[in-house]
CSV table of C-alpha atoms and ligand atoms in Angstrom, one decimal:
chain,number,residue,atom,x,y,z
A,1490,UNK,CA,39.0,29.0,178.0
A,1491,UNK,CA,41.6,31.8,177.5
A,1492,UNK,CA,41.8,32.8,173.8
A,1493,UNK,CA,44.0,35.1,171.9
A,1494,UNK,CA,42.8,36.5,168.3
A,1495,UNK,CA,45.1,37.9,165.7
A,1496,UNK,CA,43.5,39.7,162.7
A,1497,UNK,CA,40.1,41.4,162.9
A,1498,UNK,CA,39.0,41.8,159.3
A,1499,UNK,CA,35.5,41.1,158.0
A,1500,UNK,CA,35.7,37.6,158.7
A,1501,UNK,CA,37.8,37.7,162.0
A,1502,UNK,CA,35.5,40.5,164.1
A,1503,UNK,CA,32.5,38.3,163.4
A,1504,UNK,CA,34.6,35.0,165.0
A,1505,UNK,CA,36.1,36.6,167.9
A,1506,UNK,CA,32.7,38.2,168.3
A,1507,UNK,CA,31.1,35.2,168.7
A,1508,UNK,CA,33.9,33.5,170.8
A,1509,UNK,CA,33.1,36.4,173.2
A,1510,UNK,CA,29.6,35.6,173.2
A,1511,UNK,CA,30.0,32.1,174.1
A,1512,UNK,CA,31.7,33.3,177.5
A,1513,UNK,CA,35.4,32.7,176.7
A,1514,UNK,CA,38.1,35.4,177.7
A,1515,UNK,CA,39.7,37.0,174.2
A,1516,UNK,CA,42.6,38.8,173.9
A,1517,UNK,CA,42.6,40.5,170.4
A,1518,UNK,CA,45.4,42.1,168.3
A,1519,UNK,CA,44.7,43.9,165.1
A,1520,UNK,CA,47.5,45.6,162.8
A,1521,UNK,CA,45.1,48.8,162.9
A,1522,UNK,CA,44.0,49.0,166.4
A,1523,UNK,CA,41.1,51.1,165.6
A,1524,UNK,CA,39.5,47.8,163.9
A,1525,UNK,CA,39.6,46.2,167.4
A,1526,UNK,CA,37.8,48.8,169.0
A,1527,UNK,CA,34.3,47.6,168.7
A,1528,UNK,CA,35.2,44.3,170.3
A,1529,UNK,CA,36.5,46.1,173.4
A,1530,UNK,CA,33.3,47.7,173.7
A,1531,UNK,CA,31.6,44.1,173.9
A,1532,UNK,CA,34.5,43.0,176.5
A,1533,UNK,CA,37.5,41.7,174.6
A,1534,UNK,CA,41.0,42.9,175.9
A,1535,UNK,CA,42.9,44.9,173.4
A,1536,UNK,CA,46.7,43.7,173.3
A,1537,UNK,CA,49.4,45.8,171.6
A,1538,UNK,CA,51.4,43.2,170.1
A,1539,UNK,CA,50.9,39.6,168.6
A,1540,UNK,CA,53.2,38.1,171.3
A,1541,UNK,CA,50.8,39.4,173.7
A,1542,UNK,CA,47.9,37.3,171.8
A,1543,UNK,CA,50.0,34.3,171.7
A,1544,UNK,CA,49.3,33.3,175.0
A,1545,UNK,CA,46.5,31.5,176.8
A,1546,UNK,CA,45.1,28.2,176.2
A,1547,UNK,CA,45.0,28.8,172.3
A,1548,UNK,CA,45.5,31.7,169.9
A,1549,UNK,CA,43.6,31.9,166.8
A,1550,UNK,CA,44.3,33.7,163.4
A,1551,UNK,CA,42.5,35.3,160.3
A,1552,UNK,CA,45.1,37.3,158.4
A,1553,UNK,CA,44.5,38.3,154.9
A,1554,UNK,CA,46.9,35.9,153.1
A,1555,UNK,CA,51.0,34.0,153.2
A,1556,UNK,CA,52.9,37.4,153.3
A,1557,UNK,CA,50.8,38.8,156.4
A,1558,UNK,CA,51.5,35.2,158.1
A,1559,UNK,CA,54.9,35.4,157.5
A,1560,UNK,CA,55.2,39.1,158.9
A,1561,UNK,CA,53.2,38.2,161.9
A,1562,UNK,CA,54.3,34.6,163.1
A,1563,UNK,CA,58.0,35.4,162.8
A,1564,UNK,CA,61.1,33.4,164.4
A,1565,UNK,CA,61.1,36.2,167.3
A,1566,UNK,CA,57.4,35.7,168.3
A,1567,UNK,CA,57.2,31.6,167.9
A,1568,UNK,CA,60.5,31.4,169.8
A,1569,UNK,CA,58.7,33.5,172.9
A,1570,UNK,CA,55.6,31.8,172.8
A,1571,UNK,CA,54.8,29.6,175.6
A,1572,UNK,CA,55.5,25.7,174.7
A,1573,UNK,CA,52.4,23.3,174.3
A,1574,UNK,CA,50.3,26.7,173.1
A,1575,UNK,CA,48.0,25.9,170.5
A,1576,UNK,CA,47.9,27.9,167.2
A,1577,UNK,CA,44.6,27.8,164.9
A,1578,UNK,CA,45.5,29.5,161.9
A,1579,UNK,CA,41.8,30.0,159.9
A,1580,UNK,CA,42.9,31.9,156.7
A,1581,UNK,CA,43.1,30.8,153.3
A,1582,UNK,CA,46.9,30.5,153.0
A,1583,UNK,CA,48.9,28.5,150.3
A,1584,UNK,CA,49.8,24.9,151.0
A,1585,UNK,CA,53.8,25.9,151.3
A,1586,UNK,CA,52.8,28.6,153.5
A,1587,UNK,CA,50.9,25.9,155.9
A,1588,UNK,CA,53.7,23.6,155.5
A,1589,UNK,CA,56.3,26.3,156.8
A,1590,UNK,CA,54.4,27.1,159.5
A,1591,UNK,CA,53.7,23.5,160.8
A,1592,UNK,CA,57.4,22.8,160.6
A,1593,UNK,CA,58.4,26.1,162.4
A,1594,UNK,CA,55.4,25.8,165.0
A,1595,UNK,CA,56.6,22.0,165.7
A,1596,UNK,CA,60.4,22.9,166.0
A,1597,UNK,CA,59.3,25.2,169.0
A,1598,UNK,CA,56.8,22.5,170.5
A,1599,UNK,CA,53.7,24.9,169.7
A,1600,UNK,CA,51.1,22.9,168.2
A,1601,UNK,CA,49.8,24.2,164.5
A,1602,UNK,CA,46.2,23.3,163.5
A,1603,UNK,CA,45.2,24.9,160.1
A,1604,UNK,CA,41.3,25.3,160.0
A,1605,UNK,CA,40.2,27.5,157.0
A,1606,UNK,CA,36.5,27.9,156.8
A,1607,UNK,CA,33.9,27.9,154.2
A,1608,UNK,CA,31.1,31.0,154.6
A,1609,UNK,CA,31.1,34.7,154.1
A,1610,UNK,CA,31.1,37.2,157.0
A,1611,UNK,CA,27.3,36.7,157.2
A,1612,UNK,CA,27.7,33.3,157.9
A,1613,UNK,CA,30.6,33.9,160.3
A,1614,UNK,CA,28.2,36.5,162.3
A,1615,UNK,CA,25.6,33.8,162.4
A,1616,UNK,CA,28.2,31.2,163.6
A,1617,UNK,CA,27.6,28.9,161.0
A,1618,UNK,CA,30.9,28.2,159.5
A,1619,UNK,CA,31.9,25.3,158.2
A,1620,UNK,CA,35.6,24.4,159.3
A,1621,UNK,CA,38.0,22.2,157.8
A,1622,UNK,CA,40.5,21.0,160.3
A,1623,UNK,CA,43.9,19.4,160.3
A,1624,UNK,CA,46.6,18.8,162.6
A,1625,UNK,CA,47.5,17.0,165.8
A,1626,UNK,CA,44.3,15.4,166.8
A,1627,UNK,CA,44.8,16.2,170.6
A,1628,UNK,CA,45.4,20.3,169.5
A,1629,UNK,CA,42.1,19.9,167.4
A,1630,UNK,CA,40.2,18.2,170.5
A,1631,UNK,CA,41.7,21.0,172.9
A,1632,UNK,CA,40.1,23.7,170.3
A,1633,UNK,CA,36.9,22.1,169.6
A,1634,UNK,CA,34.9,23.9,172.0
A,1635,UNK,CA,36.0,27.3,170.4
A,1636,UNK,CA,35.2,25.9,166.9
A,1637,UNK,CA,31.7,24.8,168.3
A,1638,UNK,CA,31.3,28.6,169.1
A,1639,UNK,CA,31.9,29.9,165.5
A,1640,UNK,CA,30.9,27.2,163.3
A,1641,UNK,CA,27.9,24.7,162.4
A,1642,UNK,CA,30.6,21.9,161.9
A,1643,UNK,CA,33.8,20.9,161.8
A,1644,UNK,CA,35.5,18.3,159.4
A,1645,UNK,CA,38.5,16.8,160.2
A,1646,UNK,CA,40.8,16.1,157.8
A,1647,UNK,CA,43.7,14.2,159.3
A,1648,UNK,CA,47.1,15.1,161.2
A,1649,UNK,CA,48.8,17.0,158.1
A,1650,UNK,CA,47.4,20.7,158.6
A,1651,UNK,CA,48.1,21.3,154.8
A,1652,UNK,CA,45.5,18.9,153.9
A,1653,UNK,CA,42.9,21.3,155.3
A,1654,UNK,CA,44.5,24.3,153.2
A,1655,UNK,CA,44.3,22.2,149.9
A,1656,UNK,CA,40.8,21.4,150.4
A,1657,UNK,CA,39.7,24.6,151.2
A,1658,UNK,CA,41.8,25.8,147.9
A,1659,UNK,CA,40.0,22.9,145.9
A,1660,UNK,CA,36.7,24.2,147.3
A,1661,UNK,CA,37.4,27.8,146.5
A,1662,UNK,CA,38.7,27.0,143.0
A,1663,UNK,CA,35.3,25.4,142.6
A,1664,UNK,CA,33.3,28.4,143.9
A,1665,UNK,CA,35.4,30.7,141.5
A,1666,UNK,CA,34.6,28.3,138.4
A,1667,UNK,CA,30.6,28.6,139.4
A,1668,UNK,CA,30.6,32.4,139.6
A,1669,UNK,CA,32.6,32.6,136.5
A,1670,UNK,CA,30.1,30.3,134.8
A,1671,UNK,CA,27.1,32.5,136.4
A,1672,UNK,CA,28.6,35.6,134.7
A,1673,UNK,CA,29.1,33.9,131.4
A,1674,UNK,CA,25.6,32.7,131.6
A,1675,UNK,CA,24.1,36.3,132.5
A,1676,UNK,CA,26.0,37.7,129.2
A,1677,UNK,CA,24.5,35.1,127.3
A,1678,UNK,CA,21.2,36.0,128.3
A,1679,UNK,CA,21.5,39.6,128.1
A,1680,UNK,CA,22.3,38.6,124.3
A,1681,UNK,CA,18.6,37.8,123.9
A,1682,UNK,CA,17.0,40.0,126.3
A,1683,UNK,CA,16.2,37.3,128.9
A,1684,UNK,CA,16.4,38.4,132.5
A,1685,UNK,CA,19.3,36.9,134.9
A,1686,UNK,CA,16.7,37.1,137.7
A,1687,UNK,CA,14.2,35.3,135.9
A,1688,UNK,CA,16.6,32.9,134.8
A,1689,UNK,CA,17.9,32.4,138.6
A,1690,UNK,CA,14.7,31.7,139.9
A,1691,UNK,CA,14.5,28.9,137.3
A,1692,UNK,CA,18.1,27.2,138.4
A,1693,UNK,CA,18.2,27.7,141.8
A,1694,UNK,CA,14.7,25.8,142.1
A,1695,UNK,CA,16.0,23.1,139.9
A,1696,UNK,CA,19.5,21.9,138.7
A,1697,UNK,CA,21.6,24.5,140.8
A,1698,UNK,CA,20.0,25.2,144.2
A,1699,UNK,CA,22.4,26.4,147.1
A,1700,UNK,CA,23.9,29.4,148.4
A,1701,UNK,CA,26.8,29.8,146.0
A,1702,UNK,CA,24.3,30.1,142.8
A,1703,UNK,CA,21.6,31.6,144.5
A,1704,UNK,CA,24.2,34.2,146.3
A,1705,UNK,CA,26.2,35.1,143.9
A,1706,UNK,CA,23.8,34.9,141.0
A,1707,UNK,CA,21.6,37.4,142.7
A,1708,UNK,CA,24.4,40.1,143.0
A,1709,UNK,CA,25.3,39.4,139.0
A,1710,UNK,CA,21.4,39.9,138.6
A,1711,UNK,CA,21.3,43.0,140.7
A,1712,UNK,CA,24.8,44.3,139.1
A,1713,UNK,CA,25.5,45.1,142.7
A,1714,UNK,CA,29.4,44.7,143.9
A,1715,UNK,CA,29.5,46.7,147.0
A,1716,UNK,CA,29.8,46.3,149.9
A,1717,UNK,CA,32.4,43.3,149.1
A,1718,UNK,CA,31.6,40.3,151.3
A,1719,UNK,CA,34.5,38.6,149.9
A,1720,UNK,CA,36.7,40.9,147.6
A,1721,UNK,CA,37.8,40.0,144.2
A,1722,UNK,CA,41.3,40.4,145.3
A,1723,UNK,CA,41.2,37.8,147.7
A,1724,UNK,CA,39.6,35.6,145.1
A,1725,UNK,CA,42.0,36.1,143.2
A,1726,UNK,CA,44.6,35.3,145.7
A,1727,UNK,CA,42.8,32.0,146.5
A,1728,UNK,CA,42.7,30.7,142.7
A,1729,UNK,CA,46.5,31.6,142.3
A,1730,UNK,CA,47.1,29.7,145.1
A,1731,UNK,CA,45.1,26.4,143.8
A,1732,UNK,CA,47.2,27.0,140.5
A,1733,UNK,CA,50.5,27.0,142.7
A,1734,UNK,CA,49.6,23.8,144.6
A,1735,UNK,CA,48.6,22.3,141.3
A,1736,UNK,CA,51.8,23.3,139.9
A,1737,UNK,CA,53.7,22.1,142.5
A,1738,UNK,CA,52.5,18.3,141.6
A,1739,UNK,CA,52.3,18.9,137.8
A,1740,UNK,CA,48.4,18.8,138.0
A,1741,UNK,CA,46.9,20.7,135.2
A,1742,UNK,CA,43.9,23.3,136.3
A,1743,UNK,CA,42.8,24.7,133.2
A,1744,UNK,CA,39.4,26.0,134.1
A,1745,UNK,CA,41.5,27.7,137.1
A,1746,UNK,CA,43.6,29.8,134.7
A,1747,UNK,CA,40.7,30.8,132.8
A,1748,UNK,CA,39.0,32.2,136.3
A,1749,UNK,CA,42.3,33.6,137.0
A,1750,UNK,CA,42.5,35.7,133.9
A,1751,UNK,CA,38.7,37.2,134.6
A,1752,UNK,CA,39.9,38.1,138.1
A,1753,UNK,CA,42.8,39.9,136.7
A,1754,UNK,CA,40.4,41.7,134.6
A,1755,UNK,CA,38.4,42.8,137.1
A,1756,UNK,CA,41.5,44.0,139.3
A,1757,UNK,CA,42.8,45.6,136.1
A,1758,UNK,CA,39.5,47.7,135.6
A,1759,UNK,CA,39.7,48.9,139.4
A,1760,UNK,CA,37.2,46.3,140.7
A,1761,UNK,CA,39.6,44.3,143.0
A,1762,UNK,CA,38.0,45.5,146.3
A,1763,UNK,CA,34.7,44.8,145.0
A,1764,UNK,CA,32.8,41.4,145.8
A,1765,UNK,CA,33.8,38.3,143.9
A,1766,UNK,CA,30.8,38.3,141.8
A,1767,UNK,CA,32.0,41.5,139.8
A,1768,UNK,CA,32.9,38.4,137.5
A,1769,UNK,CA,29.8,39.0,136.3
A,1770,UNK,CA,30.8,42.4,135.4
A,1771,UNK,CA,33.8,41.2,133.3
A,1772,UNK,CA,31.7,38.7,131.5
A,1773,UNK,CA,29.4,41.5,130.5
A,1774,UNK,CA,32.3,43.6,129.5
A,1775,UNK,CA,34.0,40.9,127.3
A,1776,UNK,CA,30.3,40.9,125.3
A,1777,UNK,CA,30.4,44.5,124.8
A,1778,UNK,CA,27.5,44.9,127.3
B,1804,NAP,P1,40.1,41.6,155.3
B,1804,NAP,O1,38.6,41.8,155.8
B,1804,NAP,O2,41.0,42.0,154.3
B,1804,NAP,O3,40.7,41.3,156.4
B,1804,NAP,C1,42.4,41.1,156.6
B,1804,NAP,C2,43.0,41.1,158.0
B,1804,NAP,O4,44.5,40.6,158.0
B,1804,NAP,C3,43.1,42.3,158.8
B,1804,NAP,O5,42.9,42.0,160.0
B,1804,NAP,C4,44.2,43.1,158.1
B,1804,NAP,O6,44.9,43.9,159.6
B,1804,NAP,C5,45.3,42.0,158.2
B,1804,NAP,N1,46.3,42.0,157.6
B,1804,NAP,C6,46.9,42.2,156.2
B,1804,NAP,N2,47.9,42.3,155.9
B,1804,NAP,C7,48.8,42.0,157.2
B,1804,NAP,C8,50.0,42.3,157.6
B,1804,NAP,N3,50.9,42.3,156.7
B,1804,NAP,N4,50.4,42.4,158.9
B,1804,NAP,C9,49.3,42.0,159.8
B,1804,NAP,N5,48.0,42.6,159.7
B,1804,NAP,C10,47.7,42.0,158.4
B,1804,NAP,O7,40.0,39.8,155.0
B,1804,NAP,P2,38.9,38.9,155.6
B,1804,NAP,O8,37.5,38.8,154.4
B,1804,NAP,O9,38.4,38.8,156.7
B,1804,NAP,O10,39.7,37.6,155.1
B,1804,NAP,C11,40.5,37.1,156.0
B,1804,NAP,C12,41.3,35.4,155.7
B,1804,NAP,O11,39.8,34.6,155.3
B,1804,NAP,C13,41.6,35.5,154.2
B,1804,NAP,O12,42.7,34.4,154.0
B,1804,NAP,C14,40.3,35.0,153.1
B,1804,NAP,O13,40.8,34.4,152.1
B,1804,NAP,C15,40.0,34.2,154.0
B,1804,NAP,N6,38.2,34.0,154.0
B,1804,NAP,C16,37.6,34.9,153.7
B,1804,NAP,C17,36.1,34.9,153.4
B,1804,NAP,C18,35.2,36.0,153.2
B,1804,NAP,O14,34.0,35.7,152.7
B,1804,NAP,N7,35.3,37.3,153.6
B,1804,NAP,C19,35.6,33.4,153.6
B,1804,NAP,C20,36.3,32.6,154.2
B,1804,NAP,C21,37.5,32.5,154.1
B,1804,NAP,P3,44.2,45.7,159.0
B,1804,NAP,O15,42.8,45.6,159.6
B,1804,NAP,O16,45.1,46.5,159.6
B,1804,NAP,O17,44.2,46.0,157.6
């Protein structure tokens, strides 16, 4: 297939590379051009504008947030894009942003699919992302070969794109809560001189197996938050988006409010660019350790 790819950050780089490796033609655009150079070396075509990427069979995007999406997918870009193109937005954006983009794309006969993902950049590099897709079924069918090149499984959540986004936000809220409790448990253990690494062996081999507790727990046990696989700043964005989505339909999320403040604490102490697991350091600091 002939694919455009917009946004070559930690996630986008790995995803675009896997699309190339699967034998597709890939045109890439990134705001900072130098970040696109490694992909050019692998055979991607570097284009100068997002409009040049908005062509071919489908365009995929993996930008940071709502603000980036609004800036890049503006009225002029959509007006000049080919009709019947499929745009797959894989970033974690707000429900409101997804609804707006779906409306604006539909008004110009461009198919809009929301396909946020679960998995960090190492999972993306291994082509093992979990993809949560929602949008017109026929458009998802068309891009399924690309999903197969970057993910281990695609879960379909119906025809309304924003349903995929709210599912992703609910998942990240659960993830953030798990990392917060890991940090607090670690602080509790430190009060009694129990090593977090010993505790982790116990819980990840019993009640709490899986990548969240073992991966983030290891970072907290090692007190190592760089290089960041998933930045605290982006985690804060996601918890805020979950709170906004909940607020829009009067759903209280008390735990999310606590985690939002812990992430704000990390940012206030200059740790926004560090890994999300830096919540462990926040809990330790609160405990005077
Ligand atoms: P990242 O490394 O910070 O990359 C962000 C990308 O967005 C870069 O390509 C950046 O361009 C671009 N960008 C930011 N603001 C822009 C603007 N105003 N105009 C144009 N481009 C702009 O982030 P990431 O970790 O790849 O995350 C990307 C998305 O995936 C986010 O929505 C994140 O929540 C989601 N996600 C991340 C993970 C993870 O573990 N990292 C996992 C699942 C989902 P420059 O290179 O020019 O800065």
